[in-house]
Amino acid sequence: MKAHKVFFLRAGTRVLQLCIMGLVIIALGAFRPVLAVGGPDLTIVKSHVGNFTEGDTGKTYTLTVSNVGDAPTNGTTITVADLLPAGLTATGFSGTGWSCTLDPLECTRTDVLAASGSFSDITLTVDVGVDTAALLTNEASATGGGDATPDNNVDFDETTIVQVADLTINKSHTGNFTQGEQGKTYTLTVTNNGDGSTDGSTVTVTDTLPTGLTATALSGTGWGCTLGTLTCTRSDALATGLSYSPITLTVNVAYNTSASITNQAAVSGGGEVDTSNNADSDPTTVIQKSDLIITNVTLSPAAPIPGEPFDINVTVMNRGGVVTESIVYRDIFIDRNPMDFLDPVTGCVSIDADYFRADLNDTMPPGVSDTKAVSITGGLSLGTHQIWVYTDATCINGESVENNNAYVPITIVTGTRLTIKSGGAYDGWIRESRETSGNGNQLNKTSTLLYIGDDASNRQYRSILSFNTAGVPDNAVITKVSLKFKHVGFVGTNPFTTHVKLLVDMRKGVFGTFIALQNSDFKAFANRSPAATISKKTINGWYMKLLGSANFSYINKTGVTQFRLRFSKDDNNDFGSDFLKIYSGNAGAVNRPQLVIEYYVP
């Protein structure tokens, strides 16, 4: 037992001795002199201030190169290189004393940098992409100059990128539209496809309608919408990957909308920076249809005479996009609205009384219009009437607008025809004093005949017709004036062949100083000279001339209206009597000159 204990004691003591010797050796080794490596030692520090944000421009990094060695650099080229991470784009790279390029992203210089010294800073300017990671690491290095310790020549700069929203908009509709339709809708949906939420600033949606569409409503839950400007706004935050509630745009489609249109919408705001994807276009097919509309209605005559036939001229246009489906008709309704008689099933006019229809025509191409007369064969009774006009393509419900086929009613008052015979006491002829004198010196106001032409001494005859037009109401609207006088014969050569034209001068009132015929009437002032030219053609022995509307204002509604008849050539210089003979107001009642005035009182 002892022998064993002694052995173990000696063995333990030996181990302890060896351990102590090892510690001494280690400790002595720590104090052995180490031979240092001398020379320049380049380092680089890269830094920035604050966080960057997606979409930022002009953000900067600062790169500083120092010599931490115990000797200056040796004058060889020193190169600084920067390795930008994805999402950053360099726009500037410079520093005093440095020569820099953007591609590759390097700066160089060859001047000596003393030990413990630093070169001037290099500034790197960058733009931040709109879809950049939340954390980037930018790496820069410095090499050259005889650097003896290259292991510390790189620096890494971690940069936090603030994530922002990226709004997009989708615009859609269902099915095709049709010309004339109402209440069609588009749906607008705004989505945040960015890496961050919107920032609480206003988000605005704007819609741009194409020609042919008219907005009637614009709304969406949580949106504030203005129909007049087609804009909707809101400012609540929208998280990434989510969408706001949709906006509904309601429109009416015009009768003439093109077959293919494109509606556009755009979104903005919310703090987003990528505006390249902020719009959407929605092509829309519009089915084309015909559309008949009455564009003009005129009466002939403008003021119908009670009980006498007249025409109503109806102009119809197909303003739609395709040819009408069937025959186009025009119907006239007197004192009744055709829309009161529409069959609710067929859309046809179901009429229980007479109406008037124009001759039918074939189908009408788009953009074409034509005019047809509807004859009102029995005329109208005396009084005020409403004229309704209706058109359709045999009542097929195939138009873009079905409720515009009736023309706004025309209110008319049937006209009056007033026939005035000339007054024999004031009619007569006047003869010139001598050839070409231009002065009258002989007259006859009692004869049943009037002369127009010249006598055997080449003296001119002129005749006066006098009508009492005071029977025309002061507020009458004159629509037609006709002058009539009856042919008796002629003496010598028919002056229509030698004296050129038979002219009619017109005077509101009397030609002279009083109503009775005077020699001075031969050349007295006329309001209209001439008011008309009469041809030699007669109808049942009567010369007839419609006076133009420019003469209507010279019908004297308070007294006498006079006319002077003369040939444009005063004589034919043959020293023979050549004159026309017509009946005067002194003739029998059936032969007297007439002035026929048609008018209506509004």
PDB file of N, CA, C and O in Angstrom, residues 526-563:
ATOM      1  N   ALA A 526     -89.790 106.880-106.383  1.00  0.00           N
ATOM      2  CA  ALA A 526     -90.347 105.571-106.054  1.00  0.00           C
ATOM      3  C   ALA A 526     -89.508 104.926-104.956  1.00  0.00           C
ATOM      4  O   ALA A 526     -88.284 105.049-104.951  1.00  0.00           O
ATOM      5  N   ASN A 527     -90.171 104.221-104.024  1.00  0.00           N
ATOM      6  CA  ASN A 527     -89.435 103.497-102.995  1.00  0.00           C
ATOM      7  C   ASN A 527     -88.665 102.330-103.575  1.00  0.00           C
ATOM      8  O   ASN A 527     -87.581 101.986-103.109  1.00  0.00           O
ATOM      9  N   ARG A 528     -89.259 101.687-104.577  1.00  0.00           N
ATOM     10  CA  ARG A 528     -88.596 100.566-105.242  1.00  0.00           C
ATOM     11  C   ARG A 528     -88.658 100.823-106.734  1.00  0.00           C
ATOM     12  O   ARG A 528     -89.744 100.894-107.326  1.00  0.00           O
ATOM     13  N   SER A 529     -87.493 100.965-107.388  1.00  0.00           N
ATOM     14  CA  SER A 529     -87.471 101.278-108.808  1.00  0.00           C
ATOM     15  C   SER A 529     -86.357 100.490-109.498  1.00  0.00           C
ATOM     16  O   SER A 529     -85.188 100.843-109.409  1.00  0.00           O
ATOM     17  N   PRO A 530     -86.697  99.380-110.146  1.00  0.00           N
ATOM     18  CA  PRO A 530     -88.052  98.839-110.212  1.00  0.00           C
ATOM     19  C   PRO A 530     -88.267  97.851-109.067  1.00  0.00           C
ATOM     20  O   PRO A 530     -87.327  97.305-108.506  1.00  0.00           O
ATOM     21  N   ALA A 531     -89.522  97.578-108.761  1.00  0.00           N
ATOM     22  CA  ALA A 531     -89.865  96.552-107.788  1.00  0.00           C
ATOM     23  C   ALA A 531     -90.010  95.199-108.462  1.00  0.00           C
ATOM     24  O   ALA A 531     -89.897  94.167-107.811  1.00  0.00           O
ATOM     25  N   ALA A 532     -90.279  95.217-109.789  1.00  0.00           N
ATOM     26  CA  ALA A 532     -90.469  93.959-110.509  1.00  0.00           C
ATOM     27  C   ALA A 532     -90.332  94.213-112.003  1.00  0.00           C
ATOM     28  O   ALA A 532     -90.400  95.354-112.477  1.00  0.00           O
ATOM     29  N   THR A 533     -90.134  93.127-112.724  1.00  0.00           N
ATOM     30  CA  THR A 533     -90.121  93.144-114.187  1.00  0.00           C
ATOM     31  C   THR A 533     -91.163  92.141-114.664  1.00  0.00           C
ATOM     32  O   THR A 533     -91.204  91.002-114.187  1.00  0.00           O
ATOM     33  N   ILE A 534     -91.993  92.570-115.595  1.00  0.00           N
ATOM     34  CA  ILE A 534     -93.096  91.728-116.054  1.00  0.00           C
ATOM     35  C   ILE A 534     -92.821  91.259-117.472  1.00  0.00           C
ATOM     36  O   ILE A 534     -92.441  92.046-118.348  1.00  0.00           O
ATOM     37  N   SER A 535     -93.025  89.954-117.680  1.00  0.00           N
ATOM     38  CA  SER A 535     -92.816  89.395-119.030  1.00  0.00           C
ATOM     39  C   SER A 535     -94.094  89.527-119.853  1.00  0.00           C
ATOM     40  O   SER A 535     -95.177  89.816-119.326  1.00  0.00           O
ATOM     41  N   LYS A 536     -93.976  89.291-121.154  1.00  0.00           N
ATOM     42  CA  LYS A 536     -95.120  89.448-122.056  1.00  0.00           C
ATOM     43  C   LYS A 536     -96.093  88.280-121.974  1.00  0.00           C
ATOM     44  O   LYS A 536     -97.191  88.346-122.519  1.00  0.00           O
ATOM     45  N   LYS A 537     -95.697  87.222-121.266  1.00  0.00           N
ATOM     46  CA  LYS A 537     -96.565  86.059-121.162  1.00  0.00           C
ATOM     47  C   LYS A 537     -97.750  86.361-120.260  1.00  0.00           C
ATOM     48  O   LYS A 537     -97.619  86.950-119.195  1.00  0.00           O
ATOM     49  N   THR A 538     -98.959  85.951-120.689  1.00  0.00           N
ATOM     50  CA  THR A 538    -100.162  86.135-119.894  1.00  0.00           C
ATOM     51  C   THR A 538    -100.757  84.782-119.535  1.00  0.00           C
ATOM     52  O   THR A 538    -100.512  83.782-120.213  1.00  0.00           O
ATOM     53  N   ILE A 539    -101.538  84.780-118.459  1.00  0.00           N
ATOM     54  CA  ILE A 539    -102.270  83.587-118.039  1.00  0.00           C
ATOM     55  C   ILE A 539    -103.743  83.946-118.085  1.00  0.00           C
ATOM     56  O   ILE A 539    -104.205  84.815-117.315  1.00  0.00           O
ATOM     57  N   ASN A 540    -104.459  83.301-119.010  1.00  0.00           N
ATOM     58  CA  ASN A 540    -105.872  83.621-119.219  1.00  0.00           C
ATOM     59  C   ASN A 540    -106.082  85.110-119.460  1.00  0.00           C
ATOM     60  O   ASN A 540    -107.077  85.708-119.002  1.00  0.00           O
ATOM     61  N   GLY A 541    -105.116  85.722-120.161  1.00  0.00           N
ATOM     62  CA  GLY A 541    -105.226  87.132-120.521  1.00  0.00           C
ATOM     63  C   GLY A 541    -104.715  88.086-119.467  1.00  0.00           C
ATOM     64  O   GLY A 541    -104.778  89.305-119.671  1.00  0.00           O
ATOM     65  N   TRP A 542    -104.200  87.583-118.377  1.00  0.00           N
ATOM     66  CA  TRP A 542    -103.725  88.441-117.292  1.00  0.00           C
ATOM     67  C   TRP A 542    -102.201  88.408-117.217  1.00  0.00           C
ATOM     68  O   TRP A 542    -101.592  87.346-117.297  1.00  0.00           O
ATOM     69  N   TYR A 543    -101.624  89.605-117.069  1.00  0.00           N
ATOM     70  CA  TYR A 543    -100.229  89.693-116.680  1.00  0.00           C
ATOM     71  C   TYR A 543    -100.165  89.524-115.151  1.00  0.00           C
ATOM     72  O   TYR A 543    -100.916  90.178-114.422  1.00  0.00           O
ATOM     73  N   MET A 544     -99.250  88.638-114.701  1.00  0.00           N
ATOM     74  CA  MET A 544     -99.166  88.360-113.262  1.00  0.00           C
ATOM     75  C   MET A 544     -97.706  88.390-112.830  1.00  0.00           C
ATOM     76  O   MET A 544     -96.838  87.878-113.538  1.00  0.00           O
ATOM     77  N   LYS A 545     -97.481  89.003-111.650  1.00  0.00           N
ATOM     78  CA  LYS A 545     -96.112  89.072-111.147  1.00  0.00           C
ATOM     79  C   LYS A 545     -96.104  88.964-109.622  1.00  0.00           C
ATOM     80  O   LYS A 545     -96.799  89.712-108.926  1.00  0.00           O
ATOM     81  N   LEU A 546     -95.320  87.999-109.119  1.00  0.00           N
ATOM     82  CA  LEU A 546     -95.093  87.897-107.686  1.00  0.00           C
ATOM     83  C   LEU A 546     -93.997  88.893-107.291  1.00  0.00           C
ATOM     84  O   LEU A 546     -92.919  88.898-107.879  1.00  0.00           O
ATOM     85  N   LEU A 547     -94.292  89.715-106.319  1.00  0.00           N
ATOM     86  CA  LEU A 547     -93.292  90.676-105.853  1.00  0.00           C
ATOM     87  C   LEU A 547     -92.413  90.023-104.784  1.00  0.00           C
ATOM     88  O   LEU A 547     -92.926  89.325-103.899  1.00  0.00           O
ATOM     89  N   GLY A 548     -91.131  90.254-104.884  1.00  0.00           N
ATOM     90  CA  GLY A 548     -90.205  89.676-103.915  1.00  0.00           C
ATOM     91  C   GLY A 548     -90.432  90.207-102.510  1.00  0.00           C
ATOM     92  O   GLY A 548     -91.019  91.284-102.296  1.00  0.00           O
ATOM     93  N   SER A 549     -89.962  89.446-101.528  1.00  0.00           N
ATOM     94  CA  SER A 549     -90.180  89.801-100.123  1.00  0.00           C
ATOM     95  C   SER A 549     -89.555  91.140 -99.751  1.00  0.00           C
ATOM     96  O   SER A 549     -89.988  91.782 -98.784  1.00  0.00           O
ATOM     97  N   ALA A 550     -88.565  91.592-100.534  1.00  0.00           N
ATOM     98  CA  ALA A 550     -87.947  92.893-100.249  1.00  0.00           C
ATOM     99  C   ALA A 550     -88.939  94.035-100.436  1.00  0.00           C
ATOM    100  O   ALA A 550     -88.710  95.148 -99.942  1.00  0.00           O
ATOM    101  N   ASN A 551     -90.041  93.770-101.140  1.00  0.00           N
ATOM    102  CA  ASN A 551     -91.043  94.814-101.401  1.00  0.00           C
ATOM    103  C   ASN A 551     -92.154  94.829-100.356  1.00  0.00           C
ATOM    104  O   ASN A 551     -92.965  95.761-100.329  1.00  0.00           O
ATOM    105  N   PHE A 552     -92.214  93.810 -99.503  1.00  0.00           N
ATOM    106  CA  PHE A 552     -93.355  93.689 -98.601  1.00  0.00           C
ATOM    107  C   PHE A 552     -93.454  94.877 -97.649  1.00  0.00           C
ATOM    108  O   PHE A 552     -94.545  95.300 -97.262  1.00  0.00           O
ATOM    109  N   SER A 553     -92.322  95.414 -97.224  1.00  0.00           N
ATOM    110  CA  SER A 553     -92.351  96.509 -96.256  1.00  0.00           C
ATOM    111  C   SER A 553     -92.912  97.792 -96.848  1.00  0.00           C
ATOM    112  O   SER A 553     -93.213  98.736 -96.104  1.00  0.00           O
ATOM    113  N   TYR A 554     -93.074  97.834 -98.193  1.00  0.00           N
ATOM    114  CA  TYR A 554     -93.610  99.039 -98.837  1.00  0.00           C
ATOM    115  C   TYR A 554     -95.091  98.927 -99.131  1.00  0.00           C
ATOM    116  O   TYR A 554     -95.664  99.782 -99.817  1.00  0.00           O
ATOM    117  N   ILE A 555     -95.729  97.877 -98.626  1.00  0.00           N
ATOM    118  CA  ILE A 555     -97.187  97.818 -98.644  1.00  0.00           C
ATOM    119  C   ILE A 555     -97.687  98.727 -97.527  1.00  0.00           C
ATOM    120  O   ILE A 555     -97.373  98.529 -96.357  1.00  0.00           O
ATOM    121  N   ASN A 556     -98.448  99.734 -97.873  1.00  0.00           N
ATOM    122  CA  ASN A 556     -98.897 100.747 -96.922  1.00  0.00           C
ATOM    123  C   ASN A 556    -100.130 100.228 -96.174  1.00  0.00           C
ATOM    124  O   ASN A 556    -101.210 100.133 -96.748  1.00  0.00           O
ATOM    125  N   LYS A 557     -99.950  99.863 -94.901  1.00  0.00           N
ATOM    126  CA  LYS A 557    -101.051  99.297 -94.126  1.00  0.00           C
ATOM    127  C   LYS A 557    -101.997 100.365 -93.582  1.00  0.00           C
ATOM    128  O   LYS A 557    -102.988 100.033 -92.917  1.00  0.00           O
ATOM    129  N   THR A 558    -101.712 101.628 -93.871  1.00  0.00           N
ATOM    130  CA  THR A 558    -102.572 102.713 -93.367  1.00  0.00           C
ATOM    131  C   THR A 558    -103.150 103.573 -94.483  1.00  0.00           C
ATOM    132  O   THR A 558    -103.771 104.598 -94.211  1.00  0.00           O
ATOM    133  N   GLY A 559    -102.933 103.182 -95.744  1.00  0.00           N
ATOM    134  CA  GLY A 559    -103.445 104.023 -96.827  1.00  0.00           C
ATOM    135  C   GLY A 559    -103.247 103.383 -98.180  1.00  0.00           C
ATOM    136  O   GLY A 559    -103.509 102.190 -98.372  1.00  0.00           O
ATOM    137  N   VAL A 560    -102.710 104.177 -99.119  1.00  0.00           N
ATOM    138  CA  VAL A 560    -102.615 103.791-100.518  1.00  0.00           C
ATOM    139  C   VAL A 560    -101.214 103.266-100.839  1.00  0.00           C
ATOM    140  O   VAL A 560    -100.222 103.808-100.348  1.00  0.00           O
ATOM    141  N   THR A 561    -101.169 102.239-101.669  1.00  0.00           N
ATOM    142  CA  THR A 561     -99.913 101.779-102.267  1.00  0.00           C
ATOM    143  C   THR A 561    -100.067 101.907-103.773  1.00  0.00           C
ATOM    144  O   THR A 561    -101.052 101.427-104.351  1.00  0.00           O
ATOM    145  N   GLN A 562     -99.113 102.598-104.423  1.00  0.00           N
ATOM    146  CA  GLN A 562     -99.227 102.853-105.874  1.00  0.00           C
ATOM    147  C   GLN A 562     -98.080 102.191-106.639  1.00  0.00           C
ATOM    148  O   GLN A 562     -96.984 101.995-106.098  1.00  0.00           O
ATOM    149  N   PHE A 563     -98.389 101.850-107.904  1.00  0.00           N
ATOM    150  CA  PHE A 563     -97.402 101.243-108.796  1.00  0.00           C
ATOM    151  C   PHE A 563     -97.380 102.042-110.086  1.00  0.00           C
ATOM    152  O   PHE A 563     -98.415 102.512-110.571  1.00  0.00           O
TER     153      PHE A 563
END
